[in-house]
């Protein structure tokens, strides 16, 4: 074996190691991008994990708790009466629609399809309608008269319409601008990583210039990487579960439980496993080809 062969072998080994590190990185990053930057992902997962229901109930609880109990008791109204009246105007379908609209606006912004982002909710008319429902039920006014009265209340007038995210969470737009910048860099990194993987495969072919050797040199690392990645996709949920548990967010009273978070992220784990399975299949085919091809060539000769 000459010096040139030693150098080629060393370079091939280094490229194989780099490839085995680049492939899982690309697959994981691509799985994150294709899911977390997709509006349909959130709509599906919010429905699946029951987050629409939790957000709806949480919003009704917040509104009902904002009205002083002494004022309620003066008019013979309980907190549950407020919640019931509000639930007729602030319906689960309306909450779902508003959440989806804001998610769509956010995804357009983060994917660089719009220059600005509008995250807001027009809740004042809904609260006025809920108050009107209580007035109609308790006093007997017509719905139109009750709504007119509700709209003149200072408590209703004081609610911004629409209620922008920046209003009750100052700094949101700045934080989103930073997030958008990081996401664009993340997407660029994925593109460069893919180009790097293609370049490594091309270099490996140029270094071998033999279909059998190329299939063997590429096949075994791809197969090993696929197996490791598939195993990792099963361990990741447990790692995340332990991490989240240590952050003390597992209480069933909170909006998100550990189970919710794992279920929410499950499509990402599934995507990683699917791509790992493809790697395993490609690796097996390449290894099999490296054994079969010489036999076919021998028979031809």
PDB file of C-alpha atoms in Angstrom:
ATOM      1  CA  UNK A   1       0.000   0.000   0.000  1.00  0.00           C
ATOM      2  CA  UNK A   2       1.516   3.284  -1.130  1.00  0.00           C
ATOM      3  CA  UNK A   3       1.495   6.691   0.468  1.00  0.00           C
ATOM      4  CA  UNK A   4      -1.268   7.849  -1.863  1.00  0.00           C
ATOM      5  CA  UNK A   5      -3.488   4.969  -0.779  1.00  0.00           C
ATOM      6  CA  UNK A   6      -2.819   5.799   2.884  1.00  0.00           C
ATOM      7  CA  UNK A   7      -3.705   9.424   2.319  1.00  0.00           C
ATOM      8  CA  UNK A   8      -6.871   8.468   0.410  1.00  0.00           C
ATOM      9  CA  UNK A   9      -7.819   6.052   3.182  1.00  0.00           C
ATOM     10  CA  UNK A  10      -7.287   8.694   5.848  1.00  0.00           C
ATOM     11  CA  UNK A  11      -9.339  11.289   3.940  1.00  0.00           C
ATOM     12  CA  UNK A  12     -12.067   8.708   3.319  1.00  0.00           C
ATOM     13  CA  UNK A  13     -12.204   7.872   7.030  1.00  0.00           C
ATOM     14  CA  UNK A  14     -12.470  11.518   8.006  1.00  0.00           C
ATOM     15  CA  UNK A  15     -15.222  12.133   5.438  1.00  0.00           C
ATOM     16  CA  UNK A  16     -17.149   9.087   6.675  1.00  0.00           C
ATOM     17  CA  UNK A  17     -16.992  10.334  10.276  1.00  0.00           C
ATOM     18  CA  UNK A  18     -18.119  13.808   9.204  1.00  0.00           C
ATOM     19  CA  UNK A  19     -20.956  12.229   7.198  1.00  0.00           C
ATOM     20  CA  UNK A  20     -22.081  10.169  10.206  1.00  0.00           C
ATOM     21  CA  UNK A  21     -22.295  13.372  12.241  1.00  0.00           C
ATOM     22  CA  UNK A  22     -23.903  15.465   9.490  1.00  0.00           C
ATOM     23  CA  UNK A  23     -26.679  13.026   8.551  1.00  0.00           C
ATOM     24  CA  UNK A  24     -28.388  12.860  11.977  1.00  0.00           C
ATOM     25  CA  UNK A  25     -27.951  16.615  12.439  1.00  0.00           C
ATOM     26  CA  UNK A  26     -29.644  17.285   9.114  1.00  0.00           C
ATOM     27  CA  UNK A  27     -32.472  14.825   9.771  1.00  0.00           C
ATOM     28  CA  UNK A  28     -33.236  16.197  13.247  1.00  0.00           C
ATOM     29  CA  UNK A  29     -33.038  19.828  12.099  1.00  0.00           C
ATOM     30  CA  UNK A  30     -35.191  19.079   9.060  1.00  0.00           C
ATOM     31  CA  UNK A  31     -37.783  17.308  11.228  1.00  0.00           C
ATOM     32  CA  UNK A  32     -37.934  20.324  13.541  1.00  0.00           C
ATOM     33  CA  UNK A  33     -38.272  22.757  10.640  1.00  0.00           C
ATOM     34  CA  UNK A  34     -40.910  20.801   8.719  1.00  0.00           C
ATOM     35  CA  UNK A  35     -43.098  20.498  11.826  1.00  0.00           C
ATOM     36  CA  UNK A  36     -42.584  23.549  14.036  1.00  0.00           C
ATOM     37  CA  UNK A  37     -42.733  26.000  11.125  1.00  0.00           C
ATOM     38  CA  UNK A  38     -45.915  24.480   9.712  1.00  0.00           C
ATOM     39  CA  UNK A  39     -49.311  25.902  10.695  1.00  0.00           C
ATOM     40  CA  UNK A  40     -51.082  22.568  10.155  1.00  0.00           C
ATOM     41  CA  UNK A  41     -48.798  20.972  12.740  1.00  0.00           C
ATOM     42  CA  UNK A  42     -50.116  23.257  15.484  1.00  0.00           C
ATOM     43  CA  UNK A  43     -53.757  22.923  14.470  1.00  0.00           C
ATOM     44  CA  UNK A  44     -53.494  19.129  14.478  1.00  0.00           C
ATOM     45  CA  UNK A  45     -51.532  18.910  17.731  1.00  0.00           C
ATOM     46  CA  UNK A  46     -53.664  21.466  19.588  1.00  0.00           C
ATOM     47  CA  UNK A  47     -56.721  19.388  18.704  1.00  0.00           C
ATOM     48  CA  UNK A  48     -55.037  16.092  19.535  1.00  0.00           C
ATOM     49  CA  UNK A  49     -53.675  17.224  22.920  1.00  0.00           C
ATOM     50  CA  UNK A  50     -56.817  19.094  23.953  1.00  0.00           C
ATOM     51  CA  UNK A  51     -55.078  22.477  24.116  1.00  0.00           C
ATOM     52  CA  UNK A  52     -57.981  24.241  22.393  1.00  0.00           C
ATOM     53  CA  UNK A  53     -60.242  23.077  25.217  1.00  0.00           C
ATOM     54  CA  UNK A  54     -57.740  24.095  27.899  1.00  0.00           C
ATOM     55  CA  UNK A  55     -57.226  27.529  26.351  1.00  0.00           C
ATOM     56  CA  UNK A  56     -60.977  28.046  26.076  1.00  0.00           C
ATOM     57  CA  UNK A  57     -61.555  27.064  29.703  1.00  0.00           C
ATOM     58  CA  UNK A  58     -58.585  29.145  30.841  1.00  0.00           C
ATOM     59  CA  UNK A  59     -59.884  32.247  29.055  1.00  0.00           C
ATOM     60  CA  UNK A  60     -63.350  31.854  30.618  1.00  0.00           C
ATOM     61  CA  UNK A  61     -61.788  31.406  34.087  1.00  0.00           C
ATOM     62  CA  UNK A  62     -59.683  34.570  33.664  1.00  0.00           C
ATOM     63  CA  UNK A  63     -62.682  36.669  32.582  1.00  0.00           C
ATOM     64  CA  UNK A  64     -64.922  35.330  35.354  1.00  0.00           C
ATOM     65  CA  UNK A  65     -62.260  35.941  38.009  1.00  0.00           C
ATOM     66  CA  UNK A  66     -61.724  39.571  36.914  1.00  0.00           C
ATOM     67  CA  UNK A  67     -65.186  40.680  38.067  1.00  0.00           C
ATOM     68  CA  UNK A  68     -65.249  41.499  41.824  1.00  0.00           C
ATOM     69  CA  UNK A  69     -67.322  38.925  43.712  1.00  0.00           C
ATOM     70  CA  UNK A  70     -68.969  41.609  45.861  1.00  0.00           C
ATOM     71  CA  UNK A  71     -70.421  43.275  42.771  1.00  0.00           C
ATOM     72  CA  UNK A  72     -71.660  39.934  41.519  1.00  0.00           C
ATOM     73  CA  UNK A  73     -73.377  39.064  44.800  1.00  0.00           C
ATOM     74  CA  UNK A  74     -75.106  42.483  44.837  1.00  0.00           C
ATOM     75  CA  UNK A  75     -76.980  41.508  41.683  1.00  0.00           C
ATOM     76  CA  UNK A  76     -77.401  37.874  42.662  1.00  0.00           C
ATOM     77  CA  UNK A  77     -74.861  36.711  40.083  1.00  0.00           C
ATOM     78  CA  UNK A  78     -72.344  33.982  40.834  1.00  0.00           C
ATOM     79  CA  UNK A  79     -68.970  33.445  39.175  1.00  0.00           C
ATOM     80  CA  UNK A  80     -70.383  30.337  37.521  1.00  0.00           C
ATOM     81  CA  UNK A  81     -73.195  32.489  36.065  1.00  0.00           C
ATOM     82  CA  UNK A  82     -70.573  34.774  34.528  1.00  0.00           C
ATOM     83  CA  UNK A  83     -68.685  31.821  33.129  1.00  0.00           C
ATOM     84  CA  UNK A  84     -71.844  30.290  31.688  1.00  0.00           C
ATOM     85  CA  UNK A  85     -72.923  33.567  30.048  1.00  0.00           C
ATOM     86  CA  UNK A  86     -69.466  34.163  28.603  1.00  0.00           C
ATOM     87  CA  UNK A  87     -69.280  30.625  27.223  1.00  0.00           C
ATOM     88  CA  UNK A  88     -72.265  31.414  24.989  1.00  0.00           C
ATOM     89  CA  UNK A  89     -70.401  34.279  23.300  1.00  0.00           C
ATOM     90  CA  UNK A  90     -66.813  33.096  23.697  1.00  0.00           C
ATOM     91  CA  UNK A  91     -67.336  29.658  22.226  1.00  0.00           C
ATOM     92  CA  UNK A  92     -64.747  26.952  21.769  1.00  0.00           C
ATOM     93  CA  UNK A  93     -65.060  27.313  17.993  1.00  0.00           C
ATOM     94  CA  UNK A  94     -64.365  31.046  18.233  1.00  0.00           C
ATOM     95  CA  UNK A  95     -61.295  30.451  20.417  1.00  0.00           C
ATOM     96  CA  UNK A  96     -60.034  27.833  17.962  1.00  0.00           C
ATOM     97  CA  UNK A  97     -60.572  30.208  15.037  1.00  0.00           C
ATOM     98  CA  UNK A  98     -58.720  33.069  16.766  1.00  0.00           C
ATOM     99  CA  UNK A  99     -55.811  30.837  17.763  1.00  0.00           C
ATOM    100  CA  UNK A 100     -55.492  29.462  14.232  1.00  0.00           C
ATOM    101  CA  UNK A 101     -55.609  32.957  12.745  1.00  0.00           C
ATOM    102  CA  UNK A 102     -52.797  34.131  15.014  1.00  0.00           C
ATOM    103  CA  UNK A 103     -50.753  30.992  14.354  1.00  0.00           C
ATOM    104  CA  UNK A 104     -51.132  31.600  10.613  1.00  0.00           C
ATOM    105  CA  UNK A 105     -49.952  35.201  10.983  1.00  0.00           C
ATOM    106  CA  UNK A 106     -47.028  34.082  13.129  1.00  0.00           C
ATOM    107  CA  UNK A 107     -45.958  31.332  10.713  1.00  0.00           C
ATOM    108  CA  UNK A 108     -46.122  33.734   7.749  1.00  0.00           C
ATOM    109  CA  UNK A 109     -43.863  36.118   9.654  1.00  0.00           C
ATOM    110  CA  UNK A 110     -41.376  33.520  10.897  1.00  0.00           C
ATOM    111  CA  UNK A 111     -41.136  31.971   7.420  1.00  0.00           C
ATOM    112  CA  UNK A 112     -40.327  35.423   6.019  1.00  0.00           C
ATOM    113  CA  UNK A 113     -43.559  35.652   4.003  1.00  0.00           C
ATOM    114  CA  UNK A 114     -44.506  38.954   5.672  1.00  0.00           C
ATOM    115  CA  UNK A 115     -42.396  41.802   7.056  1.00  0.00           C
ATOM    116  CA  UNK A 116     -44.572  42.443  10.111  1.00  0.00           C
ATOM    117  CA  UNK A 117     -46.737  40.350  12.411  1.00  0.00           C
ATOM    118  CA  UNK A 118     -50.163  41.056  13.902  1.00  0.00           C
ATOM    119  CA  UNK A 119     -50.993  38.962  16.965  1.00  0.00           C
ATOM    120  CA  UNK A 120     -54.250  40.259  18.358  1.00  0.00           C
ATOM    121  CA  UNK A 121     -57.704  39.223  19.482  1.00  0.00           C
ATOM    122  CA  UNK A 122     -60.933  41.213  19.289  1.00  0.00           C
ATOM    123  CA  UNK A 123     -62.425  40.102  22.583  1.00  0.00           C
ATOM    124  CA  UNK A 124     -64.285  43.250  23.697  1.00  0.00           C
ATOM    125  CA  UNK A 125     -67.406  42.561  21.568  1.00  0.00           C
ATOM    126  CA  UNK A 126     -67.480  38.996  22.924  1.00  0.00           C
ATOM    127  CA  UNK A 127     -67.276  40.157  26.542  1.00  0.00           C
ATOM    128  CA  UNK A 128     -69.997  42.737  25.895  1.00  0.00           C
ATOM    129  CA  UNK A 129     -72.157  40.001  24.387  1.00  0.00           C
ATOM    130  CA  UNK A 130     -71.527  37.786  27.425  1.00  0.00           C
ATOM    131  CA  UNK A 131     -72.521  40.584  29.810  1.00  0.00           C
ATOM    132  CA  UNK A 132     -75.621  41.183  27.691  1.00  0.00           C
ATOM    133  CA  UNK A 133     -76.490  37.500  28.063  1.00  0.00           C
ATOM    134  CA  UNK A 134     -76.391  37.876  31.867  1.00  0.00           C
ATOM    135  CA  UNK A 135     -78.507  41.039  31.755  1.00  0.00           C
ATOM    136  CA  UNK A 136     -81.076  39.346  29.552  1.00  0.00           C
ATOM    137  CA  UNK A 137     -81.246  36.304  31.819  1.00  0.00           C
ATOM    138  CA  UNK A 138     -81.335  38.189  35.139  1.00  0.00           C
ATOM    139  CA  UNK A 139     -83.324  41.332  34.256  1.00  0.00           C
ATOM    140  CA  UNK A 140     -85.243  40.354  31.142  1.00  0.00           C
ATOM    141  CA  UNK A 141     -84.063  43.127  28.802  1.00  0.00           C
ATOM    142  CA  UNK A 142     -84.055  42.384  25.103  1.00  0.00           C
ATOM    143  CA  UNK A 143     -80.748  41.212  23.675  1.00  0.00           C
ATOM    144  CA  UNK A 144     -80.247  44.351  21.585  1.00  0.00           C
ATOM    145  CA  UNK A 145     -80.949  46.668  24.569  1.00  0.00           C
ATOM    146  CA  UNK A 146     -78.699  44.573  26.803  1.00  0.00           C
ATOM    147  CA  UNK A 147     -75.821  44.738  24.295  1.00  0.00           C
ATOM    148  CA  UNK A 148     -76.217  48.506  23.956  1.00  0.00           C
ATOM    149  CA  UNK A 149     -76.084  48.826  27.748  1.00  0.00           C
ATOM    150  CA  UNK A 150     -73.083  46.475  28.043  1.00  0.00           C
ATOM    151  CA  UNK A 151     -71.125  48.435  25.446  1.00  0.00           C
ATOM    152  CA  UNK A 152     -71.517  51.608  27.535  1.00  0.00           C
ATOM    153  CA  UNK A 153     -70.020  50.075  30.669  1.00  0.00           C
ATOM    154  CA  UNK A 154     -66.613  51.501  31.618  1.00  0.00           C
ATOM    155  CA  UNK A 155     -65.293  47.982  32.272  1.00  0.00           C
ATOM    156  CA  UNK A 156     -66.054  47.073  28.655  1.00  0.00           C
ATOM    157  CA  UNK A 157     -64.848  50.375  27.177  1.00  0.00           C
ATOM    158  CA  UNK A 158     -61.502  49.986  28.958  1.00  0.00           C
ATOM    159  CA  UNK A 159     -60.696  46.803  27.011  1.00  0.00           C
ATOM    160  CA  UNK A 160     -58.567  47.616  23.919  1.00  0.00           C
ATOM    161  CA  UNK A 161     -60.126  46.462  20.684  1.00  0.00           C
ATOM    162  CA  UNK A 162     -58.376  44.641  19.230  1.00  0.00           C
ATOM    163  CA  UNK A 163     -56.247  43.482  22.159  1.00  0.00           C
ATOM    164  CA  UNK A 164     -52.711  43.261  20.776  1.00  0.00           C
ATOM    165  CA  UNK A 165     -50.107  40.873  22.196  1.00  0.00           C
ATOM    166  CA  UNK A 166     -47.739  43.803  22.672  1.00  0.00           C
ATOM    167  CA  UNK A 167     -50.291  45.448  24.980  1.00  0.00           C
ATOM    168  CA  UNK A 168     -50.181  42.829  27.743  1.00  0.00           C
ATOM    169  CA  UNK A 169     -46.744  41.401  26.882  1.00  0.00           C
ATOM    170  CA  UNK A 170     -44.461  44.346  26.026  1.00  0.00           C
ATOM    171  CA  UNK A 171     -41.374  43.349  24.071  1.00  0.00           C
ATOM    172  CA  UNK A 172     -43.164  40.547  22.188  1.00  0.00           C
ATOM    173  CA  UNK A 173     -42.458  42.019  18.745  1.00  0.00           C
ATOM    174  CA  UNK A 174     -38.787  42.516  19.548  1.00  0.00           C
ATOM    175  CA  UNK A 175     -38.537  38.940  20.796  1.00  0.00           C
ATOM    176  CA  UNK A 176     -40.282  37.653  17.666  1.00  0.00           C
ATOM    177  CA  UNK A 177     -37.946  39.672  15.439  1.00  0.00           C
ATOM    178  CA  UNK A 178     -34.975  38.010  17.161  1.00  0.00           C
ATOM    179  CA  UNK A 179     -36.651  34.613  16.823  1.00  0.00           C
ATOM    180  CA  UNK A 180     -37.264  35.216  13.118  1.00  0.00           C
ATOM    181  CA  UNK A 181     -33.620  36.113  12.593  1.00  0.00           C
ATOM    182  CA  UNK A 182     -32.520  32.925  14.359  1.00  0.00           C
ATOM    183  CA  UNK A 183     -34.971  30.818  12.350  1.00  0.00           C
ATOM    184  CA  UNK A 184     -33.691  32.218   9.063  1.00  0.00           C
ATOM    185  CA  UNK A 185     -30.138  31.334  10.153  1.00  0.00           C
ATOM    186  CA  UNK A 186     -31.388  27.877  11.196  1.00  0.00           C
ATOM    187  CA  UNK A 187     -32.958  27.322   7.769  1.00  0.00           C
ATOM    188  CA  UNK A 188     -29.768  28.495   6.053  1.00  0.00           C
ATOM    189  CA  UNK A 189     -27.758  26.065   8.195  1.00  0.00           C
ATOM    190  CA  UNK A 190     -30.016  23.206   7.049  1.00  0.00           C
ATOM    191  CA  UNK A 191     -29.429  24.153   3.404  1.00  0.00           C
ATOM    192  CA  UNK A 192     -25.665  24.342   3.883  1.00  0.00           C
ATOM    193  CA  UNK A 193     -25.699  21.036   5.749  1.00  0.00           C
ATOM    194  CA  UNK A 194     -27.524  19.344   2.873  1.00  0.00           C
ATOM    195  CA  UNK A 195     -25.058  20.749   0.360  1.00  0.00           C
ATOM    196  CA  UNK A 196     -22.217  19.527   2.584  1.00  0.00           C
ATOM    197  CA  UNK A 197     -23.665  16.009   2.705  1.00  0.00           C
ATOM    198  CA  UNK A 198     -23.996  15.934  -1.091  1.00  0.00           C
ATOM    199  CA  UNK A 199     -20.415  17.199  -1.430  1.00  0.00           C
ATOM    200  CA  UNK A 200     -19.110  14.488   0.928  1.00  0.00           C
ATOM    201  CA  UNK A 201     -20.918  11.750  -1.022  1.00  0.00           C
ATOM    202  CA  UNK A 202     -19.462  13.119  -4.267  1.00  0.00           C
ATOM    203  CA  UNK A 203     -15.957  13.206  -2.768  1.00  0.00           C
ATOM    204  CA  UNK A 204     -16.285   9.635  -1.524  1.00  0.00           C
ATOM    205  CA  UNK A 205     -17.194   8.539  -5.031  1.00  0.00           C
ATOM    206  CA  UNK A 206     -14.219  10.393  -6.495  1.00  0.00           C
ATOM    207  CA  UNK A 207     -11.899   8.820  -3.928  1.00  0.00           C
ATOM    208  CA  UNK A 208     -13.079   5.284  -4.698  1.00  0.00           C
ATOM    209  CA  UNK A 209     -14.000   5.512  -8.404  1.00  0.00           C
ATOM    210  CA  UNK A 210     -15.375   2.014  -8.030  1.00  0.00           C
ATOM    211  CA  UNK A 211     -19.049   1.171  -7.582  1.00  0.00           C
ATOM    212  CA  UNK A 212     -18.350  -1.734  -5.243  1.00  0.00           C
ATOM    213  CA  UNK A 213     -15.999   0.237  -2.995  1.00  0.00           C
ATOM    214  CA  UNK A 214     -18.227   3.310  -3.091  1.00  0.00           C
ATOM    215  CA  UNK A 215     -21.307   1.280  -2.095  1.00  0.00           C
ATOM    216  CA  UNK A 216     -19.392  -0.376   0.754  1.00  0.00           C
ATOM    217  CA  UNK A 217     -17.746   2.824   2.012  1.00  0.00           C
ATOM    218  CA  UNK A 218     -21.080   4.664   1.965  1.00  0.00           C
ATOM    219  CA  UNK A 219     -23.413   1.791   2.875  1.00  0.00           C
ATOM    220  CA  UNK A 220     -22.056   0.776   6.277  1.00  0.00           C
ATOM    221  CA  UNK A 221     -21.910   4.317   7.735  1.00  0.00           C
ATOM    222  CA  UNK A 222     -25.399   5.093   6.431  1.00  0.00           C
ATOM    223  CA  UNK A 223     -26.741   1.846   7.910  1.00  0.00           C
ATOM    224  CA  UNK A 224     -25.057   2.478  11.284  1.00  0.00           C
ATOM    225  CA  UNK A 225     -26.278   6.074  11.357  1.00  0.00           C
ATOM    226  CA  UNK A 226     -29.846   4.994  10.601  1.00  0.00           C
ATOM    227  CA  UNK A 227     -29.820   2.416  13.414  1.00  0.00           C
ATOM    228  CA  UNK A 228     -28.400   4.894  15.935  1.00  0.00           C
ATOM    229  CA  UNK A 229     -30.905   7.564  14.882  1.00  0.00           C
ATOM    230  CA  UNK A 230     -33.832   5.130  15.087  1.00  0.00           C
ATOM    231  CA  UNK A 231     -32.784   4.153  18.612  1.00  0.00           C
ATOM    232  CA  UNK A 232     -32.422   7.826  19.557  1.00  0.00           C
ATOM    233  CA  UNK A 233     -35.978   8.571  18.379  1.00  0.00           C
ATOM    234  CA  UNK A 234     -37.247   6.136  21.048  1.00  0.00           C
ATOM    235  CA  UNK A 235     -35.064   7.577  23.815  1.00  0.00           C
ATOM    236  CA  UNK A 236     -35.760  11.254  23.068  1.00  0.00           C
ATOM    237  CA  UNK A 237     -39.324  11.273  24.559  1.00  0.00           C
ATOM    238  CA  UNK A 238     -38.007   9.872  27.870  1.00  0.00           C
ATOM    239  CA  UNK A 239     -35.172  12.412  27.952  1.00  0.00           C
ATOM    240  CA  UNK A 240     -37.623  15.260  27.318  1.00  0.00           C
ATOM    241  CA  UNK A 241     -40.060  13.812  29.876  1.00  0.00           C
ATOM    242  CA  UNK A 242     -37.377  13.794  32.580  1.00  0.00           C
ATOM    243  CA  UNK A 243     -36.228  17.300  31.654  1.00  0.00           C
ATOM    244  CA  UNK A 244     -39.753  18.711  31.745  1.00  0.00           C
ATOM    245  CA  UNK A 245     -40.541  16.899  35.010  1.00  0.00           C
ATOM    246  CA  UNK A 246     -37.574  18.607  36.656  1.00  0.00           C
ATOM    247  CA  UNK A 247     -39.024  21.957  35.540  1.00  0.00           C
ATOM    248  CA  UNK A 248     -42.158  21.196  37.598  1.00  0.00           C
ATOM    249  CA  UNK A 249     -44.731  21.602  34.835  1.00  0.00           C
ATOM    250  CA  UNK A 250     -46.383  18.227  35.333  1.00  0.00           C
ATOM    251  CA  UNK A 251     -49.319  19.478  37.390  1.00  0.00           C
ATOM    252  CA  UNK A 252     -52.674  18.567  35.886  1.00  0.00           C
ATOM    253  CA  UNK A 253     -53.889  22.053  36.812  1.00  0.00           C
ATOM    254  CA  UNK A 254     -51.493  23.708  34.393  1.00  0.00           C
ATOM    255  CA  UNK A 255     -52.099  24.403  30.721  1.00  0.00           C
ATOM    256  CA  UNK A 256     -49.370  21.972  29.659  1.00  0.00           C
ATOM    257  CA  UNK A 257     -48.594  18.667  31.343  1.00  0.00           C
ATOM    258  CA  UNK A 258     -45.624  16.422  30.613  1.00  0.00           C
ATOM    259  CA  UNK A 259     -47.935  14.119  28.651  1.00  0.00           C
ATOM    260  CA  UNK A 260     -49.241  17.073  26.631  1.00  0.00           C
ATOM    261  CA  UNK A 261     -45.705  18.136  25.736  1.00  0.00           C
ATOM    262  CA  UNK A 262     -44.626  14.632  24.684  1.00  0.00           C
ATOM    263  CA  UNK A 263     -47.823  14.168  22.648  1.00  0.00           C
ATOM    264  CA  UNK A 264     -47.337  17.614  21.115  1.00  0.00           C
ATOM    265  CA  UNK A 265     -43.808  16.741  19.966  1.00  0.00           C
ATOM    266  CA  UNK A 266     -44.629  13.173  18.872  1.00  0.00           C
ATOM    267  CA  UNK A 267     -44.789  14.013  15.126  1.00  0.00           C
ATOM    268  CA  UNK A 268     -41.182  15.225  15.314  1.00  0.00           C
ATOM    269  CA  UNK A 269     -40.086  11.925  16.862  1.00  0.00           C
ATOM    270  CA  UNK A 270     -42.103  10.088  14.221  1.00  0.00           C
ATOM    271  CA  UNK A 271     -40.487  12.092  11.429  1.00  0.00           C
ATOM    272  CA  UNK A 272     -37.007  11.305  12.776  1.00  0.00           C
ATOM    273  CA  UNK A 273     -37.869   7.606  12.996  1.00  0.00           C
ATOM    274  CA  UNK A 274     -39.244   7.582   9.445  1.00  0.00           C
ATOM    275  CA  UNK A 275     -36.125   9.219   8.035  1.00  0.00           C
ATOM    276  CA  UNK A 276     -33.951   6.857  10.097  1.00  0.00           C
ATOM    277  CA  UNK A 277     -35.827   3.919   8.563  1.00  0.00           C
ATOM    278  CA  UNK A 278     -35.112   5.332   5.100  1.00  0.00           C
ATOM    279  CA  UNK A 279     -31.412   5.576   5.986  1.00  0.00           C
ATOM    280  CA  UNK A 280     -31.419   1.953   7.168  1.00  0.00           C
ATOM    281  CA  UNK A 281     -33.091   0.829   3.942  1.00  0.00           C
ATOM    282  CA  UNK A 282     -30.608   2.798   1.813  1.00  0.00           C
ATOM    283  CA  UNK A 283     -27.711   1.428   3.847  1.00  0.00           C
ATOM    284  CA  UNK A 284     -28.898  -2.155   3.431  1.00  0.00           C
ATOM    285  CA  UNK A 285     -29.318  -1.670  -0.311  1.00  0.00           C
ATOM    286  CA  UNK A 286     -25.833  -0.190  -0.660  1.00  0.00           C
ATOM    287  CA  UNK A 287     -24.202  -2.957   1.396  1.00  0.00           C
ATOM    288  CA  UNK A 288     -26.116  -5.625  -0.542  1.00  0.00           C
ATOM    289  CA  UNK A 289     -25.076  -3.976  -3.801  1.00  0.00           C
ATOM    290  CA  UNK A 290     -21.419  -4.026  -2.711  1.00  0.00           C
ATOM    291  CA  UNK A 291     -21.657  -7.828  -2.412  1.00  0.00           C
ATOM    292  CA  UNK A 292     -23.895  -8.557  -5.402  1.00  0.00           C
ATOM    293  CA  UNK A 293     -22.252  -6.254  -7.948  1.00  0.00           C
ATOM    294  CA  UNK A 294     -18.884  -8.092  -8.029  1.00  0.00           C
ATOM    295  CA  UNK A 295     -20.707 -11.399  -8.523  1.00  0.00           C
ATOM    296  CA  UNK A 296     -22.663 -10.009 -11.446  1.00  0.00           C
ATOM    297  CA  UNK A 297     -19.501  -8.608 -12.996  1.00  0.00           C
ATOM    298  CA  UNK A 298     -17.718 -11.921 -12.519  1.00  0.00           C
ATOM    299  CA  UNK A 299     -20.484 -13.831 -14.271  1.00  0.00           C
ATOM    300  CA  UNK A 300     -20.375 -11.395 -17.197  1.00  0.00           C
ATOM    301  CA  UNK A 301     -16.653 -11.951 -17.612  1.00  0.00           C
TER     302      UNK A 301
END
